[in-house]
Amino acid sequence: RFVSATWPLVDPNPFVPSWELDAICDHLTYVTLGDIRNLMINVRPRSTKSIVGSVLWPAWWWTDKPQLQFLAFSYAHPLALRDAIKMRELIRTEWYQERYGGIFYLDPVRQQQQHFWNDKNGYRFSTSLTGKSTGYGGDVVLGDDPHLMTEVKSDAKRNRSLASWDNAMRSRLNNPKTGQKVIIGQRGHDMDLFG
């Protein structure tokens, strides 16, 4: 319900239900409930994964646990920023504020495109997989499209992304015993991050 209700607030295209969308939402709900701590979702391009997984899901989760800290990444910094901006703008909408505005508010002092906070110490920090994440962590590490499909077949570029995951992003959980990792994207190579 949250997805269909908020869709027009974040995307001008009409909302189209699908079995893929149902499966994504079901699995993200199990992450939210704590039943799944590590989740990889592989879907075809243009299957609403970014809007659902990287925009709507964190905004929905904050309605119950606004103290959550999200470390979000994509293969490119502009894509990570795009989804962060959409999430922040969704939270600012009248629709969202009427329903959830009493739970938390966005901290007016700590508002950047890359890093924004709420008054419950929850935040979203967005970066690229190979970008700077030192000093930042999250209760949830959220990856959306870890590889650029036109580069994933290049061993050097793919291995750079894999090394960034192994040496930096994988260890960014605030609490390794309770933290959660979710990566959503399409497969591009047998030895990509999903492989």
PDB file of C-alpha atoms in Angstrom:
ATOM      1  CA  ARG A   1       0.000   0.000   0.000  1.00  0.00           C
ATOM      2  CA  PHE A   2       2.793   2.416   0.858  1.00  0.00           C
ATOM      3  CA  VAL A   3       4.407   1.891  -2.557  1.00  0.00           C
ATOM      4  CA  SER A   4       1.251   2.496  -4.568  1.00  0.00           C
ATOM      5  CA  ALA A   5       0.261   5.491  -2.405  1.00  0.00           C
ATOM      6  CA  THR A   6       3.635   7.229  -2.606  1.00  0.00           C
ATOM      7  CA  TRP A   7       4.534   6.323  -6.184  1.00  0.00           C
ATOM      8  CA  PRO A   8       2.975   9.468  -7.731  1.00  0.00           C
ATOM      9  CA  LEU A   9       4.965  11.575  -5.263  1.00  0.00           C
ATOM     10  CA  VAL A  10       8.322  10.313  -6.559  1.00  0.00           C
ATOM     11  CA  ASP A  11       7.762   9.270 -10.172  1.00  0.00           C
ATOM     12  CA  PRO A  12       5.679  10.885 -12.940  1.00  0.00           C
ATOM     13  CA  ASN A  13       5.172   7.538 -14.676  1.00  0.00           C
ATOM     14  CA  PRO A  14       2.065   5.553 -13.722  1.00  0.00           C
ATOM     15  CA  PHE A  15       2.378   2.888 -11.067  1.00  0.00           C
ATOM     16  CA  VAL A  16       2.241  -0.607 -12.604  1.00  0.00           C
ATOM     17  CA  PRO A  17       1.908  -3.556 -10.197  1.00  0.00           C
ATOM     18  CA  SER A  18       3.911  -6.687 -11.006  1.00  0.00           C
ATOM     19  CA  TRP A  19       4.981  -9.968  -9.448  1.00  0.00           C
ATOM     20  CA  GLU A  20       8.561  -8.622  -9.353  1.00  0.00           C
ATOM     21  CA  LEU A  21       7.459  -5.642  -7.322  1.00  0.00           C
ATOM     22  CA  ASP A  22       5.520  -7.898  -4.937  1.00  0.00           C
ATOM     23  CA  ALA A  23       8.588 -10.114  -4.471  1.00  0.00           C
ATOM     24  CA  ILE A  24      10.862  -7.116  -3.834  1.00  0.00           C
ATOM     25  CA  CYS A  25       8.439  -5.669  -1.275  1.00  0.00           C
ATOM     26  CA  ASP A  26       7.974  -9.019   0.468  1.00  0.00           C
ATOM     27  CA  HIS A  27      11.708  -9.557   0.861  1.00  0.00           C
ATOM     28  CA  LEU A  28      12.372  -5.989   2.007  1.00  0.00           C
ATOM     29  CA  THR A  29       9.609  -6.438   4.584  1.00  0.00           C
ATOM     30  CA  TYR A  30      11.425  -9.490   5.947  1.00  0.00           C
ATOM     31  CA  VAL A  31      14.586  -7.387   6.233  1.00  0.00           C
ATOM     32  CA  THR A  32      12.582  -4.744   8.096  1.00  0.00           C
ATOM     33  CA  LEU A  33      11.245  -7.388  10.483  1.00  0.00           C
ATOM     34  CA  GLY A  34      14.772  -8.682  11.103  1.00  0.00           C
ATOM     35  CA  ASP A  35      14.143 -12.099   9.550  1.00  0.00           C
ATOM     36  CA  ILE A  36      16.685 -11.437   6.781  1.00  0.00           C
ATOM     37  CA  ARG A  37      20.000  -9.726   7.496  1.00  0.00           C
ATOM     38  CA  ASN A  38      21.707 -10.118   4.112  1.00  0.00           C
ATOM     39  CA  LEU A  39      19.687  -9.805   0.935  1.00  0.00           C
ATOM     40  CA  MET A  40      20.584  -9.687  -2.736  1.00  0.00           C
ATOM     41  CA  ILE A  41      17.842  -8.973  -5.246  1.00  0.00           C
ATOM     42  CA  ASN A  42      18.514  -9.536  -8.934  1.00  0.00           C
ATOM     43  CA  VAL A  43      15.975  -8.086 -11.346  1.00  0.00           C
ATOM     44  CA  ARG A  44      15.825  -6.947 -14.923  1.00  0.00           C
ATOM     45  CA  PRO A  45      16.375  -3.275 -15.815  1.00  0.00           C
ATOM     46  CA  ARG A  46      13.424  -0.876 -15.402  1.00  0.00           C
ATOM     47  CA  SER A  47      11.706  -3.044 -12.797  1.00  0.00           C
ATOM     48  CA  THR A  48      11.210  -0.204 -10.250  1.00  0.00           C
ATOM     49  CA  LYS A  49      13.995  -1.529  -8.025  1.00  0.00           C
ATOM     50  CA  SER A  50      15.612   1.852  -7.356  1.00  0.00           C
ATOM     51  CA  ILE A  51      12.441   3.675  -6.426  1.00  0.00           C
ATOM     52  CA  VAL A  52      11.158   0.841  -4.265  1.00  0.00           C
ATOM     53  CA  GLY A  53      14.427  -0.296  -2.691  1.00  0.00           C
ATOM     54  CA  SER A  54      16.391   2.908  -2.379  1.00  0.00           C
ATOM     55  CA  VAL A  55      13.711   5.607  -2.054  1.00  0.00           C
ATOM     56  CA  LEU A  56      10.421   4.255  -0.700  1.00  0.00           C
ATOM     57  CA  TRP A  57      11.658   1.459   1.541  1.00  0.00           C
ATOM     58  CA  PRO A  58      13.993   3.591   3.729  1.00  0.00           C
ATOM     59  CA  ALA A  59      11.317   6.313   3.996  1.00  0.00           C
ATOM     60  CA  TRP A  60       8.777   3.673   5.053  1.00  0.00           C
ATOM     61  CA  TRP A  61      11.159   2.088   7.570  1.00  0.00           C
ATOM     62  CA  TRP A  62      11.766   5.484   9.184  1.00  0.00           C
ATOM     63  CA  THR A  63       8.041   5.654  10.006  1.00  0.00           C
ATOM     64  CA  ASP A  64       8.689   2.860  12.517  1.00  0.00           C
ATOM     65  CA  LYS A  65      12.396   3.269  13.324  1.00  0.00           C
ATOM     66  CA  PRO A  66      13.502   6.820  12.560  1.00  0.00           C
ATOM     67  CA  GLN A  67      16.785   6.233  14.385  1.00  0.00           C
ATOM     68  CA  LEU A  68      18.043   3.924  11.617  1.00  0.00           C
ATOM     69  CA  GLN A  69      21.179   5.011   9.817  1.00  0.00           C
ATOM     70  CA  PHE A  70      21.423   4.117   6.134  1.00  0.00           C
ATOM     71  CA  LEU A  71      24.664   3.964   4.177  1.00  0.00           C
ATOM     72  CA  ALA A  72      23.502   3.889   0.560  1.00  0.00           C
ATOM     73  CA  PHE A  73      25.641   3.402  -2.524  1.00  0.00           C
ATOM     74  CA  SER A  74      25.465   2.913  -6.262  1.00  0.00           C
ATOM     75  CA  TYR A  75      28.087   2.481  -8.966  1.00  0.00           C
ATOM     76  CA  ALA A  76      27.979   6.244  -9.520  1.00  0.00           C
ATOM     77  CA  HIS A  77      27.647   9.059  -7.013  1.00  0.00           C
ATOM     78  CA  PRO A  78      24.994  10.958  -9.047  1.00  0.00           C
ATOM     79  CA  LEU A  79      22.681   7.926  -8.930  1.00  0.00           C
ATOM     80  CA  ALA A  80      23.083   7.602  -5.177  1.00  0.00           C
ATOM     81  CA  LEU A  81      22.314  11.324  -4.840  1.00  0.00           C
ATOM     82  CA  ARG A  82      19.282  11.053  -7.116  1.00  0.00           C
ATOM     83  CA  ASP A  83      17.667   8.493  -4.828  1.00  0.00           C
ATOM     84  CA  ALA A  84      18.650  10.375  -1.668  1.00  0.00           C
ATOM     85  CA  ILE A  85      17.018  13.533  -2.998  1.00  0.00           C
ATOM     86  CA  LYS A  86      13.854  11.622  -3.936  1.00  0.00           C
ATOM     87  CA  MET A  87      13.669  10.107  -0.463  1.00  0.00           C
ATOM     88  CA  ARG A  88      14.173  13.459   1.243  1.00  0.00           C
ATOM     89  CA  GLU A  89      11.597  15.162  -0.969  1.00  0.00           C
ATOM     90  CA  LEU A  90       9.092  12.357  -0.307  1.00  0.00           C
ATOM     91  CA  ILE A  91       9.514  12.902   3.441  1.00  0.00           C
ATOM     92  CA  ARG A  92       8.828  16.610   2.941  1.00  0.00           C
ATOM     93  CA  THR A  93       5.564  16.046   1.046  1.00  0.00           C
ATOM     94  CA  GLU A  94       2.266  16.983   2.626  1.00  0.00           C
ATOM     95  CA  TRP A  95       1.064  13.383   2.215  1.00  0.00           C
ATOM     96  CA  TYR A  96       3.985  11.985   4.231  1.00  0.00           C
ATOM     97  CA  GLN A  97       3.926  14.733   6.838  1.00  0.00           C
ATOM     98  CA  GLU A  98       0.197  14.325   7.479  1.00  0.00           C
ATOM     99  CA  ARG A  99       0.695  10.651   8.265  1.00  0.00           C
ATOM    100  CA  TYR A 100       4.166  10.471   9.814  1.00  0.00           C
ATOM    101  CA  GLY A 101       5.238  14.008  10.628  1.00  0.00           C
ATOM    102  CA  GLY A 102       4.799  13.459  14.372  1.00  0.00           C
ATOM    103  CA  ILE A 103       7.266  10.559  14.409  1.00  0.00           C
ATOM    104  CA  PHE A 104      10.353  12.505  13.338  1.00  0.00           C
ATOM    105  CA  TYR A 105      11.369  15.575  11.419  1.00  0.00           C
ATOM    106  CA  LEU A 106      14.319  16.272   9.154  1.00  0.00           C
ATOM    107  CA  ASP A 107      17.029  18.144  11.008  1.00  0.00           C
ATOM    108  CA  PRO A 108      17.136  21.589   9.339  1.00  0.00           C
ATOM    109  CA  VAL A 109      20.812  22.108  10.221  1.00  0.00           C
ATOM    110  CA  ARG A 110      22.147  18.793   8.918  1.00  0.00           C
ATOM    111  CA  GLN A 111      20.675  18.756   5.421  1.00  0.00           C
ATOM    112  CA  GLN A 112      22.855  17.978   2.443  1.00  0.00           C
ATOM    113  CA  GLN A 113      22.091  16.058  -0.697  1.00  0.00           C
ATOM    114  CA  GLN A 114      24.680  13.439   0.175  1.00  0.00           C
ATOM    115  CA  HIS A 115      24.003  13.273   3.899  1.00  0.00           C
ATOM    116  CA  PHE A 116      20.809  14.227   5.687  1.00  0.00           C
ATOM    117  CA  TRP A 117      19.690  13.567   9.259  1.00  0.00           C
ATOM    118  CA  ASN A 118      16.477  13.450  11.218  1.00  0.00           C
ATOM    119  CA  ASP A 119      15.912  14.506  14.817  1.00  0.00           C
ATOM    120  CA  LYS A 120      16.135  10.893  16.080  1.00  0.00           C
ATOM    121  CA  ASN A 121      19.773  10.626  14.937  1.00  0.00           C
ATOM    122  CA  GLY A 122      18.791   8.619  11.878  1.00  0.00           C
ATOM    123  CA  TYR A 123      20.489   9.531   8.641  1.00  0.00           C
ATOM    124  CA  ARG A 124      21.080   8.607   5.044  1.00  0.00           C
ATOM    125  CA  PHE A 125      24.619   8.910   3.707  1.00  0.00           C
ATOM    126  CA  SER A 126      24.933   8.328  -0.037  1.00  0.00           C
ATOM    127  CA  THR A 127      28.078   7.608  -2.005  1.00  0.00           C
ATOM    128  CA  SER A 128      29.414   5.534  -4.873  1.00  0.00           C
ATOM    129  CA  LEU A 129      30.738   2.033  -4.272  1.00  0.00           C
ATOM    130  CA  THR A 130      34.266   3.192  -5.035  1.00  0.00           C
ATOM    131  CA  GLY A 131      33.798   6.588  -3.356  1.00  0.00           C
ATOM    132  CA  LYS A 132      34.653   7.737   0.145  1.00  0.00           C
ATOM    133  CA  SER A 133      32.874   5.974   2.972  1.00  0.00           C
ATOM    134  CA  THR A 134      35.621   6.127   5.594  1.00  0.00           C
ATOM    135  CA  GLY A 135      34.220   7.445   8.826  1.00  0.00           C
ATOM    136  CA  TYR A 136      30.651   6.578   7.897  1.00  0.00           C
ATOM    137  CA  GLY A 137      28.673   3.510   8.766  1.00  0.00           C
ATOM    138  CA  GLY A 138      25.092   2.419   8.878  1.00  0.00           C
ATOM    139  CA  ASP A 139      22.653   0.108  10.543  1.00  0.00           C
ATOM    140  CA  VAL A 140      21.740  -0.774   6.965  1.00  0.00           C
ATOM    141  CA  VAL A 141      24.151  -0.859   4.021  1.00  0.00           C
ATOM    142  CA  LEU A 142      21.971  -0.367   0.960  1.00  0.00           C
ATOM    143  CA  GLY A 143      23.395  -0.903  -2.517  1.00  0.00           C
ATOM    144  CA  ASP A 144      21.525  -0.156  -5.721  1.00  0.00           C
ATOM    145  CA  ASP A 145      23.238  -1.152  -8.974  1.00  0.00           C
ATOM    146  CA  PRO A 146      26.785  -1.808  -7.777  1.00  0.00           C
ATOM    147  CA  HIS A 147      28.086  -2.109 -11.357  1.00  0.00           C
ATOM    148  CA  LEU A 148      27.746  -0.013 -14.497  1.00  0.00           C
ATOM    149  CA  MET A 149      26.571  -2.550 -17.061  1.00  0.00           C
ATOM    150  CA  THR A 150      28.746  -1.134 -19.842  1.00  0.00           C
ATOM    151  CA  GLU A 151      31.846  -1.681 -17.666  1.00  0.00           C
ATOM    152  CA  VAL A 152      31.065  -4.884 -15.787  1.00  0.00           C
ATOM    153  CA  LYS A 153      32.755  -7.082 -18.397  1.00  0.00           C
ATOM    154  CA  SER A 154      36.040  -5.225 -17.888  1.00  0.00           C
ATOM    155  CA  ASP A 155      38.066  -7.249 -15.382  1.00  0.00           C
ATOM    156  CA  ALA A 156      39.886  -4.158 -14.112  1.00  0.00           C
ATOM    157  CA  LYS A 157      36.735  -2.082 -13.533  1.00  0.00           C
ATOM    158  CA  ARG A 158      34.728  -4.962 -12.102  1.00  0.00           C
ATOM    159  CA  ASN A 159      37.588  -5.923  -9.781  1.00  0.00           C
ATOM    160  CA  ARG A 160      37.893  -2.325  -8.598  1.00  0.00           C
ATOM    161  CA  SER A 161      34.255  -2.436  -7.509  1.00  0.00           C
ATOM    162  CA  LEU A 162      34.713  -5.825  -5.867  1.00  0.00           C
ATOM    163  CA  ALA A 163      37.779  -4.578  -3.984  1.00  0.00           C
ATOM    164  CA  SER A 164      35.842  -1.516  -2.804  1.00  0.00           C
ATOM    165  CA  TRP A 165      33.129  -3.794  -1.438  1.00  0.00           C
ATOM    166  CA  ASP A 166      35.611  -6.170   0.222  1.00  0.00           C
ATOM    167  CA  ASN A 167      37.888  -3.500   1.672  1.00  0.00           C
ATOM    168  CA  ALA A 168      35.435  -0.777   2.640  1.00  0.00           C
ATOM    169  CA  MET A 169      31.706  -1.081   2.168  1.00  0.00           C
ATOM    170  CA  ARG A 170      31.273  -4.600   3.546  1.00  0.00           C
ATOM    171  CA  SER A 171      32.666  -3.531   6.926  1.00  0.00           C
ATOM    172  CA  ARG A 172      30.606  -0.351   7.309  1.00  0.00           C
ATOM    173  CA  LEU A 173      27.862  -1.785   9.522  1.00  0.00           C
ATOM    174  CA  ASN A 174      27.497   0.031  12.838  1.00  0.00           C
ATOM    175  CA  ASN A 175      26.928  -3.325  14.532  1.00  0.00           C
ATOM    176  CA  PRO A 176      28.046  -6.410  12.580  1.00  0.00           C
ATOM    177  CA  LYS A 177      25.851  -8.649  14.751  1.00  0.00           C
ATOM    178  CA  THR A 178      22.592  -6.831  14.042  1.00  0.00           C
ATOM    179  CA  GLY A 179      23.257  -4.728  10.931  1.00  0.00           C
ATOM    180  CA  GLN A 180      21.711  -5.547   7.585  1.00  0.00           C
ATOM    181  CA  LYS A 181      22.958  -5.446   4.009  1.00  0.00           C
ATOM    182  CA  VAL A 182      20.729  -5.174   0.958  1.00  0.00           C
ATOM    183  CA  ILE A 183      22.026  -5.035  -2.606  1.00  0.00           C
ATOM    184  CA  ILE A 184      19.667  -4.679  -5.559  1.00  0.00           C
ATOM    185  CA  GLY A 185      20.634  -4.764  -9.215  1.00  0.00           C
ATOM    186  CA  GLN A 186      20.912  -6.705 -12.403  1.00  0.00           C
ATOM    187  CA  ARG A 187      23.459  -9.380 -13.157  1.00  0.00           C
ATOM    188  CA  GLY A 188      26.101  -8.431 -15.668  1.00  0.00           C
ATOM    189  CA  HIS A 189      28.845 -11.015 -15.241  1.00  0.00           C
ATOM    190  CA  ASP A 190      29.425 -14.353 -13.511  1.00  0.00           C
ATOM    191  CA  MET A 191      31.985 -12.659 -11.256  1.00  0.00           C
ATOM    192  CA  ASP A 192      30.094  -9.442 -10.475  1.00  0.00           C
ATOM    193  CA  LEU A 193      29.331  -8.498  -6.865  1.00  0.00           C
ATOM    194  CA  PHE A 194      26.307 -10.773  -6.840  1.00  0.00           C
ATOM    195  CA  GLY A 195      28.440 -13.670  -8.088  1.00  0.00           C
TER     196      GLY A 195
END
